[in-house]
PDB file of C-alpha atoms in Angstrom:
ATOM      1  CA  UNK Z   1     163.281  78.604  49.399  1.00 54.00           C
ATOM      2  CA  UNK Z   2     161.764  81.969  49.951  1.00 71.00           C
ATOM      3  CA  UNK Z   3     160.321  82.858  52.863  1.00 84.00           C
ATOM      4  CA  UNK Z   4     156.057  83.277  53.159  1.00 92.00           C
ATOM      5  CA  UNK Z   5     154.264  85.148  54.960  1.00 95.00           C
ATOM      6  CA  UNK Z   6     150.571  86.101  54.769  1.00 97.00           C
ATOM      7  CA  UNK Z   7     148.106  88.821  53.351  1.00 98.00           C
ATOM      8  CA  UNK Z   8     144.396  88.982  53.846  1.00 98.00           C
ATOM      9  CA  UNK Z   9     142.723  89.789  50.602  1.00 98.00           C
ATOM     10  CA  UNK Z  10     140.246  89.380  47.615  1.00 98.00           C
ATOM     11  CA  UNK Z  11     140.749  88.234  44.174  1.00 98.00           C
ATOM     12  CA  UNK Z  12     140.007  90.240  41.972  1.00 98.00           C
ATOM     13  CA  UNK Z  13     141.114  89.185  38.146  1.00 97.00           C
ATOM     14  CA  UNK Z  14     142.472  85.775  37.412  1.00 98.00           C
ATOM     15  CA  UNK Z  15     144.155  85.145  33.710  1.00 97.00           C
ATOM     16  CA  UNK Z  16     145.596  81.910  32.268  1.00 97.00           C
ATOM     17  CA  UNK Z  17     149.313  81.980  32.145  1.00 96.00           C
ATOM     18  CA  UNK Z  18     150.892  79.103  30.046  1.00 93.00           C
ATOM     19  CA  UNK Z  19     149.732  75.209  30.121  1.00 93.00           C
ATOM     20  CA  UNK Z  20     148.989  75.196  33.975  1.00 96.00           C
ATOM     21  CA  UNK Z  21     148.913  78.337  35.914  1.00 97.00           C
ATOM     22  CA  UNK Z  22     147.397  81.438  36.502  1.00 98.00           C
ATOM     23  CA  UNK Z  23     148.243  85.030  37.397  1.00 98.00           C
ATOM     24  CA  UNK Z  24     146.232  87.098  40.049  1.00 98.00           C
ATOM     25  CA  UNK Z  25     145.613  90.177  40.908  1.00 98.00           C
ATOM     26  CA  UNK Z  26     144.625  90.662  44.890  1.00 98.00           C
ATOM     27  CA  UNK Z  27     143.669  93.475  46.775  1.00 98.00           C
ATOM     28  CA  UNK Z  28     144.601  92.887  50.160  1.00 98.00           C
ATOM     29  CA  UNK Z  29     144.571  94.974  53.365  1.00 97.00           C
ATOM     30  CA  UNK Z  30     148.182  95.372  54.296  1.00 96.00           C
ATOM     31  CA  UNK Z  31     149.659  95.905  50.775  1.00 96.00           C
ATOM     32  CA  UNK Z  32     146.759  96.930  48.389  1.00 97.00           C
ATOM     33  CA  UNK Z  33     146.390  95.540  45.243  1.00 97.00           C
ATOM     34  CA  UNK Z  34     149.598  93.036  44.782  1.00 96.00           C
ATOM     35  CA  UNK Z  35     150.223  90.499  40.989  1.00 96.00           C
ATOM     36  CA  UNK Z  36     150.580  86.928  42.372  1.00 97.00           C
ATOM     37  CA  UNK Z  37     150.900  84.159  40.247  1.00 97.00           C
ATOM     38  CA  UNK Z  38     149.677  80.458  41.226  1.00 98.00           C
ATOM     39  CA  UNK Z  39     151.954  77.729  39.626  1.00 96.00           C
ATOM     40  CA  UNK Z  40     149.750  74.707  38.466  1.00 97.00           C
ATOM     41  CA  UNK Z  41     146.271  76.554  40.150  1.00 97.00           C
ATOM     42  CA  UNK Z  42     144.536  74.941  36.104  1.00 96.00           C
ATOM     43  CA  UNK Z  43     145.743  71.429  37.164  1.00 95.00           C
ATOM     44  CA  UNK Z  44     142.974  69.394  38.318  1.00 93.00           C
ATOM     45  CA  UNK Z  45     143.016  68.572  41.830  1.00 94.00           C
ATOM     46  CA  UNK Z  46     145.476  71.403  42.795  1.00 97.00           C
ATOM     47  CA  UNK Z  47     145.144  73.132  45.918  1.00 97.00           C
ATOM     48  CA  UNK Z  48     145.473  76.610  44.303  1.00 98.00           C
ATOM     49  CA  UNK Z  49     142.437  76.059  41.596  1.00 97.00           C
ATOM     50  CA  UNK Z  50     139.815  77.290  43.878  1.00 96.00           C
ATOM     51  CA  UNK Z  51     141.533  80.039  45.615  1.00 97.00           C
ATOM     52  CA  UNK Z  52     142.338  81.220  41.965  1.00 98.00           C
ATOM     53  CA  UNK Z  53     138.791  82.273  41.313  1.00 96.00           C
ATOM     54  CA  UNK Z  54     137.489  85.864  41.196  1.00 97.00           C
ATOM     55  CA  UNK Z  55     136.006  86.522  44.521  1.00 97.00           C
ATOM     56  CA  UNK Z  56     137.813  84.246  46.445  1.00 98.00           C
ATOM     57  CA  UNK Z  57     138.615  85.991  50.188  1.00 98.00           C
ATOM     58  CA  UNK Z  58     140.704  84.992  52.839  1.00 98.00           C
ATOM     59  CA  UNK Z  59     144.397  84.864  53.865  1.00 98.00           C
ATOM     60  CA  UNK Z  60     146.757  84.519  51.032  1.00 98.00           C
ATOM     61  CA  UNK Z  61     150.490  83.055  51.794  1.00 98.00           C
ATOM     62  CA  UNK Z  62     152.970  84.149  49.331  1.00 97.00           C
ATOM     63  CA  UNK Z  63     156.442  84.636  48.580  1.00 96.00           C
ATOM     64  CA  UNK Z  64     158.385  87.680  47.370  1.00 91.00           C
ATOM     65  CA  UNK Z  65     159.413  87.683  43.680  1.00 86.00           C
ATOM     66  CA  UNK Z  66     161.746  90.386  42.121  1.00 82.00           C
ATOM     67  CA  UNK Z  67     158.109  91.415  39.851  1.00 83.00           C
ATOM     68  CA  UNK Z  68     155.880  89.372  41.589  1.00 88.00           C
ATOM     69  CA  UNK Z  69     154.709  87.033  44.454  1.00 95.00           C
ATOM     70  CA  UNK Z  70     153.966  83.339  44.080  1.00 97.00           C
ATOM     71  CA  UNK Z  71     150.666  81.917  45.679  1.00 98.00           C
ATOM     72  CA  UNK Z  72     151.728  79.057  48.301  1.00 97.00           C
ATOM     73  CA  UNK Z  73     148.780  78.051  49.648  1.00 96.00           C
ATOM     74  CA  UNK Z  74     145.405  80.048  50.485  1.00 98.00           C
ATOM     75  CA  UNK Z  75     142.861  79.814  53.779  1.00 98.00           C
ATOM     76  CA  UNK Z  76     139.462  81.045  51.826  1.00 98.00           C
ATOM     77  CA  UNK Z  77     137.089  82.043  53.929  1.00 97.00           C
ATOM     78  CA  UNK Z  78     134.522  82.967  51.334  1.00 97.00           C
ATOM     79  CA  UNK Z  79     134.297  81.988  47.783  1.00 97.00           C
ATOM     80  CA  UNK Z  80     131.060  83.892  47.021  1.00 96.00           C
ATOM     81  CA  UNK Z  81     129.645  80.653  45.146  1.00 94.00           C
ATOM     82  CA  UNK Z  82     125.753  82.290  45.364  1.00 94.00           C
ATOM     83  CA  UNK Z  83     127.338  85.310  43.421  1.00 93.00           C
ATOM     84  CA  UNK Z  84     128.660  83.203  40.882  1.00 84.00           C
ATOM     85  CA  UNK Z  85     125.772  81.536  40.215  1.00 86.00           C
ATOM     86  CA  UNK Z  86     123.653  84.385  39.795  1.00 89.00           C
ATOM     87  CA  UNK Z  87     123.847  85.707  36.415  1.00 90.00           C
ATOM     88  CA  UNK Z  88     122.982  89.325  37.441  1.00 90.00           C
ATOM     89  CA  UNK Z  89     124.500  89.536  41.052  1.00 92.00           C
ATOM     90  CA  UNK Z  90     127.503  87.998  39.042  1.00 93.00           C
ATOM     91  CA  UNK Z  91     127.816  91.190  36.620  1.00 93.00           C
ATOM     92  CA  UNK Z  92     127.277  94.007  39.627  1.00 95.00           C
ATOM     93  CA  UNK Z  93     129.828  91.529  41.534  1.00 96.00           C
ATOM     94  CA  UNK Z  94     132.647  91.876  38.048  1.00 96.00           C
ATOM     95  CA  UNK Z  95     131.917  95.526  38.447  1.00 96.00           C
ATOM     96  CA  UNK Z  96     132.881  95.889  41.931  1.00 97.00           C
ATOM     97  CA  UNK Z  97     135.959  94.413  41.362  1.00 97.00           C
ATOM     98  CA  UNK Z  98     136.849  95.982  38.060  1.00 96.00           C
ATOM     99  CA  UNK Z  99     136.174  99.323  40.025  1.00 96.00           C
ATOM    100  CA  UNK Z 100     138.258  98.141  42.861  1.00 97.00           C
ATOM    101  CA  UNK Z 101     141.061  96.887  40.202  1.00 96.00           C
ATOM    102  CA  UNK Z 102     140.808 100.443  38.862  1.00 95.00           C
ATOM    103  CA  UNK Z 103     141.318 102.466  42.107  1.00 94.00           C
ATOM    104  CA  UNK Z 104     144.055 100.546  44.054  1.00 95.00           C
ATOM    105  CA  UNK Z 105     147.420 100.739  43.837  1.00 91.00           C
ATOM    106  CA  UNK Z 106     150.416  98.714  45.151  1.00 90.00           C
ATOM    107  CA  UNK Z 107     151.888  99.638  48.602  1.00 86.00           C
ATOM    108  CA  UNK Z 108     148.877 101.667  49.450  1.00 90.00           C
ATOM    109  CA  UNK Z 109     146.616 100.158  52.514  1.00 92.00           C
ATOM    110  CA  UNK Z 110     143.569  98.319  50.839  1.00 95.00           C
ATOM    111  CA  UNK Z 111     141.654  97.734  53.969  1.00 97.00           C
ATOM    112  CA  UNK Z 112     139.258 100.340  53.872  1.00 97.00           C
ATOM    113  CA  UNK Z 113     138.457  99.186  49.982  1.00 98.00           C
ATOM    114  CA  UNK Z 114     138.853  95.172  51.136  1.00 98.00           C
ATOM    115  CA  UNK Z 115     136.279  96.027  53.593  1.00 98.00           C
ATOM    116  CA  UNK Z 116     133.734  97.873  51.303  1.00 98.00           C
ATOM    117  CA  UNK Z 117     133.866  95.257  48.565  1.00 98.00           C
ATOM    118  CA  UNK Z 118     133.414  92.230  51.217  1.00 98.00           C
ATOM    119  CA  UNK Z 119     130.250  94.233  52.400  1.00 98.00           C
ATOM    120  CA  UNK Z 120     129.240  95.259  49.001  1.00 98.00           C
ATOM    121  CA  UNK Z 121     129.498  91.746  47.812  1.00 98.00           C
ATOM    122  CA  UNK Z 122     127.372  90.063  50.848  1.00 97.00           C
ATOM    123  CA  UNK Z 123     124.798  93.006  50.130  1.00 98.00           C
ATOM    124  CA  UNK Z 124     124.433  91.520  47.181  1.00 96.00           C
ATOM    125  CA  UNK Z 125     123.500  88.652  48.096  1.00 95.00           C
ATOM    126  CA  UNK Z 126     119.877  90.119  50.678  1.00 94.00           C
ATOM    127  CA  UNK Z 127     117.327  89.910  49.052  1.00 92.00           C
ATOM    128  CA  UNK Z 128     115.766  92.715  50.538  1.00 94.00           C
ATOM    129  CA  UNK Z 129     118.276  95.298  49.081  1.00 96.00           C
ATOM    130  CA  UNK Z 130     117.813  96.245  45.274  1.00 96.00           C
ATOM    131  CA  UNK Z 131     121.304  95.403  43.449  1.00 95.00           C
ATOM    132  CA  UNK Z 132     121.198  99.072  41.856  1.00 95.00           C
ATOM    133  CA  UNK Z 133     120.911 100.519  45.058  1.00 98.00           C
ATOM    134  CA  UNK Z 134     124.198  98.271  46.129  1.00 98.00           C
ATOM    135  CA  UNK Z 135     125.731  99.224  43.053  1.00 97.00           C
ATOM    136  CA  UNK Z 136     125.162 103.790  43.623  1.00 98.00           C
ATOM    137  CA  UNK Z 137     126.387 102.754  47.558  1.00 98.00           C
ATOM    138  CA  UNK Z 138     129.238 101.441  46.512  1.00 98.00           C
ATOM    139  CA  UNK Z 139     130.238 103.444  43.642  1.00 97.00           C
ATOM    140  CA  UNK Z 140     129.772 107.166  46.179  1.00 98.00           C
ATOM    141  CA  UNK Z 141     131.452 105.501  48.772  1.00 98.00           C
ATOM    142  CA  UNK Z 142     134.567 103.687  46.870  1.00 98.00           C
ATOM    143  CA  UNK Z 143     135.304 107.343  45.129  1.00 97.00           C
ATOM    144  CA  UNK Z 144     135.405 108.613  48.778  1.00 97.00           C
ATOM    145  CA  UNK Z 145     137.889 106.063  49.823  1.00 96.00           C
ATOM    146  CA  UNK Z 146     140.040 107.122  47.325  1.00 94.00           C
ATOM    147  CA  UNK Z 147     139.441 110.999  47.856  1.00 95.00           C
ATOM    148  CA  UNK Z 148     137.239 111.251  44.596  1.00 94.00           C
ATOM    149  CA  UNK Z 149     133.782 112.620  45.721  1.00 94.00           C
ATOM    150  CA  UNK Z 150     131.891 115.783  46.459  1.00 95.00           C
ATOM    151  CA  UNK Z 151     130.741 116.275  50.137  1.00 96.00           C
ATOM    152  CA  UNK Z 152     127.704 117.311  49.233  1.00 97.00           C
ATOM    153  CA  UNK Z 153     125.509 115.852  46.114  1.00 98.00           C
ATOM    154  CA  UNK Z 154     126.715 118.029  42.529  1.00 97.00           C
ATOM    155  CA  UNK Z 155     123.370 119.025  41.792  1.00 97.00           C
ATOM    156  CA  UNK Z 156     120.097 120.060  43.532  1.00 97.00           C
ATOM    157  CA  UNK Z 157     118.020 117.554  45.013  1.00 98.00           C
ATOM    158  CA  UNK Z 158     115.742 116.501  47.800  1.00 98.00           C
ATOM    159  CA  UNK Z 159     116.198 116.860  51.059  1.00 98.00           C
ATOM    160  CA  UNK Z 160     116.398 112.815  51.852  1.00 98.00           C
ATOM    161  CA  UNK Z 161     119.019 112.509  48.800  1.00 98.00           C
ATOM    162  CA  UNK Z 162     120.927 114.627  50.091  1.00 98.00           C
ATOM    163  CA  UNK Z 163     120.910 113.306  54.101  1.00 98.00           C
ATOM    164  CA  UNK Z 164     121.039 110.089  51.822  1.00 98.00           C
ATOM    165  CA  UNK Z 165     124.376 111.020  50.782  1.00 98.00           C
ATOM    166  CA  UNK Z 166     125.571 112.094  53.834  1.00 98.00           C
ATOM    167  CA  UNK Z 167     124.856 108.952  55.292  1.00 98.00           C
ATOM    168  CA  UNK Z 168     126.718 107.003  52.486  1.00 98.00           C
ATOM    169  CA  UNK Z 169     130.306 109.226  53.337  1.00 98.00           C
ATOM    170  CA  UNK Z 170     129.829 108.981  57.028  1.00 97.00           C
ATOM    171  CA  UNK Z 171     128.633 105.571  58.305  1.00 97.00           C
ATOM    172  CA  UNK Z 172     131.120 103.000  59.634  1.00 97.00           C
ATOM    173  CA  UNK Z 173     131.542 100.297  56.534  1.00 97.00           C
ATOM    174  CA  UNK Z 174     130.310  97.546  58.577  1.00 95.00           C
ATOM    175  CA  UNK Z 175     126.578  99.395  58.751  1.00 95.00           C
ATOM    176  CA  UNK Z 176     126.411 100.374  55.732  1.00 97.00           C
ATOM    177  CA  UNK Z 177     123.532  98.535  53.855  1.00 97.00           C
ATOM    178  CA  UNK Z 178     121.421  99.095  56.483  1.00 96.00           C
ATOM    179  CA  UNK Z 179     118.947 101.582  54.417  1.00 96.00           C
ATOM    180  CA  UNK Z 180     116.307 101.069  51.891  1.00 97.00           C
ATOM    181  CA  UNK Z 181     115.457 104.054  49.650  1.00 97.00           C
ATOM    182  CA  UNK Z 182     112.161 105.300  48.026  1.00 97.00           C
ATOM    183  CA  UNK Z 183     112.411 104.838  44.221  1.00 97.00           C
ATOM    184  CA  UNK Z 184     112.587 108.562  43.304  1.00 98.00           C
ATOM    185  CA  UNK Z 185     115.076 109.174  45.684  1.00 98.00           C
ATOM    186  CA  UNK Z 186     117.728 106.538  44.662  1.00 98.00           C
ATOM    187  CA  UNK Z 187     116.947 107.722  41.029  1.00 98.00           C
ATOM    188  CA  UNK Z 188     118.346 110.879  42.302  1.00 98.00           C
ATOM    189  CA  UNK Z 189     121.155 109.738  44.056  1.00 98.00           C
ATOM    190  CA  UNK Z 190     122.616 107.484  40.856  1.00 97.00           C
ATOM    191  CA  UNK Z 191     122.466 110.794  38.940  1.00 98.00           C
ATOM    192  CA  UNK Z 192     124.415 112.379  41.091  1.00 98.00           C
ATOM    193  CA  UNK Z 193     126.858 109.800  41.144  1.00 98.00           C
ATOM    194  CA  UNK Z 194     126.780 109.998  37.550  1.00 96.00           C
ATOM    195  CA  UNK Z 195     127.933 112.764  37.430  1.00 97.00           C
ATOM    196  CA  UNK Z 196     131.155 112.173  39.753  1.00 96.00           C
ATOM    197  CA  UNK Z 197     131.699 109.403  37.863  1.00 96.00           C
ATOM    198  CA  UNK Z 198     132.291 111.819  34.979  1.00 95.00           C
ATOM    199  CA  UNK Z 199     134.242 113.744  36.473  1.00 96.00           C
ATOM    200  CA  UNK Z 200     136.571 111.674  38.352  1.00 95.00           C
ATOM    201  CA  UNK Z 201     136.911 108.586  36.248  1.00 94.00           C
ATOM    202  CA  UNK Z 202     138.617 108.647  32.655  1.00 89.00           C
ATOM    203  CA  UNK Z 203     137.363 104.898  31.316  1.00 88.00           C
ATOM    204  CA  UNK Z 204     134.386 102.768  30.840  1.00 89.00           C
ATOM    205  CA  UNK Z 205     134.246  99.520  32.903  1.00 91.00           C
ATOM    206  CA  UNK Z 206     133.662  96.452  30.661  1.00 87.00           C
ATOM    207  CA  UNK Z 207     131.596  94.628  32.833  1.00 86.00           C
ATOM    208  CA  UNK Z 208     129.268  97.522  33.237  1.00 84.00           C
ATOM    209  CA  UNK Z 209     128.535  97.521  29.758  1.00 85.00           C
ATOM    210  CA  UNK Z 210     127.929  94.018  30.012  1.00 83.00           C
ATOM    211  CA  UNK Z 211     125.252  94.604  32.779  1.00 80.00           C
ATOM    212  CA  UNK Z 212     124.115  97.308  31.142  1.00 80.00           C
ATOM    213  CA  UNK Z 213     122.829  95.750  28.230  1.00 81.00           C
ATOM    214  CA  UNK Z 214     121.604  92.813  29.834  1.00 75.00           C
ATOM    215  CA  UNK Z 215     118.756  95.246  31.923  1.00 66.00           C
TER     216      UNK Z 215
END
């Protein structure tokens, strides 16, 4: 038997494979984004059904495969059921993960990302911060991660979009959706990141569209 060892991580896309199991993708801290697939995880009653969801975070044990790993057992420590339930915070909660799928890579350390979609996610989730303004945070500050961004905004605006901005690349992950934002001022800051978006990324994100045309 293969040895196991364990990986902190999200999932982030789970497919049907066969009669009974299910392949993952994960982006975990130590190894970035990693295939796994969870043998019997569609059988009722298996251990590995609920840690097979989209969302699911916690500490992943796996074994090595020559392609892939193979999902032992899983210690969730958050299965984001509010988000799931949520028909809207469900579609901004797809398209943080479809952005994360896009960006990471295997072999690459994921923890800054890991860390900025857990926040992003439980943002989600107070009230007291619009989902749009969750959504432009996390878009300006995942391109940054991954070296994609502008230091300053790519257009003209106001002075409090731009210390806006600012504060987006430079605050510590953990305080990050700390900040509520005048209307006309967010409005300037998603155009801004529209327009890195452009730049920087060459596709269109399904689930996007999705939320898209349900506003």
């Amino acid at each position: 038997m293969r040895e196991t060892f364990c990986l902190t991580g999200m999932v982030l896309k789970s497919t049907p494979v066969g009669d009974y199991d299910r392949r993952l993708v994960i982006l975990t801290g130590e190894r970035g984004k990693i295939t796994a697939f969870a043998r019997g995880a569609k059988r009722p009653g298996n251990p590995l059904m609920a840690p097979s969801r989209p969302f699911a975070f916690g500490v992943f044990s796996l074994a090595e495969g020559r392609e892939a790993y193979s999902l032992r057992k899983a210690e969730i420590r958050n299965y984001f059921a509010e988000i799931a339930g949520d028909m809207e915070a469900a579609c901004y909660g797809s398209y943080f993960l479809e952005f994360a799928d896009y960006y990471c890579r295997e072999n690459i350390d994921g923890a800054q990302m890991l860390l900025l979609l857990y926040q992003s996610l439980r943002a989600l989730l107070k009230p007291k911060i619009p989902d749009s303004l969750v959504r432009v945070v996390f878009e300006l500050r995942a391109m940054a991660v991954n070296g994609e961004y502008t230091e300053q905004p790519p257009k003209k605006v106001s002075e409090s979009a731009t210390y806006a901005w600012e504060y987006i690349l430079s605050t510590p992950l953990e305080s990050l959706y700390t900040f509520l934002l005048r209307e006309d001022v967010q409005h300037e800051l998603e155009e801004c990141v529209e327009i890195n978006k452009k730049r920087f990324i060459d596709r269109p994100f399904h689930s996007l569209e999705i939320l898209q045309m349900m506003r």
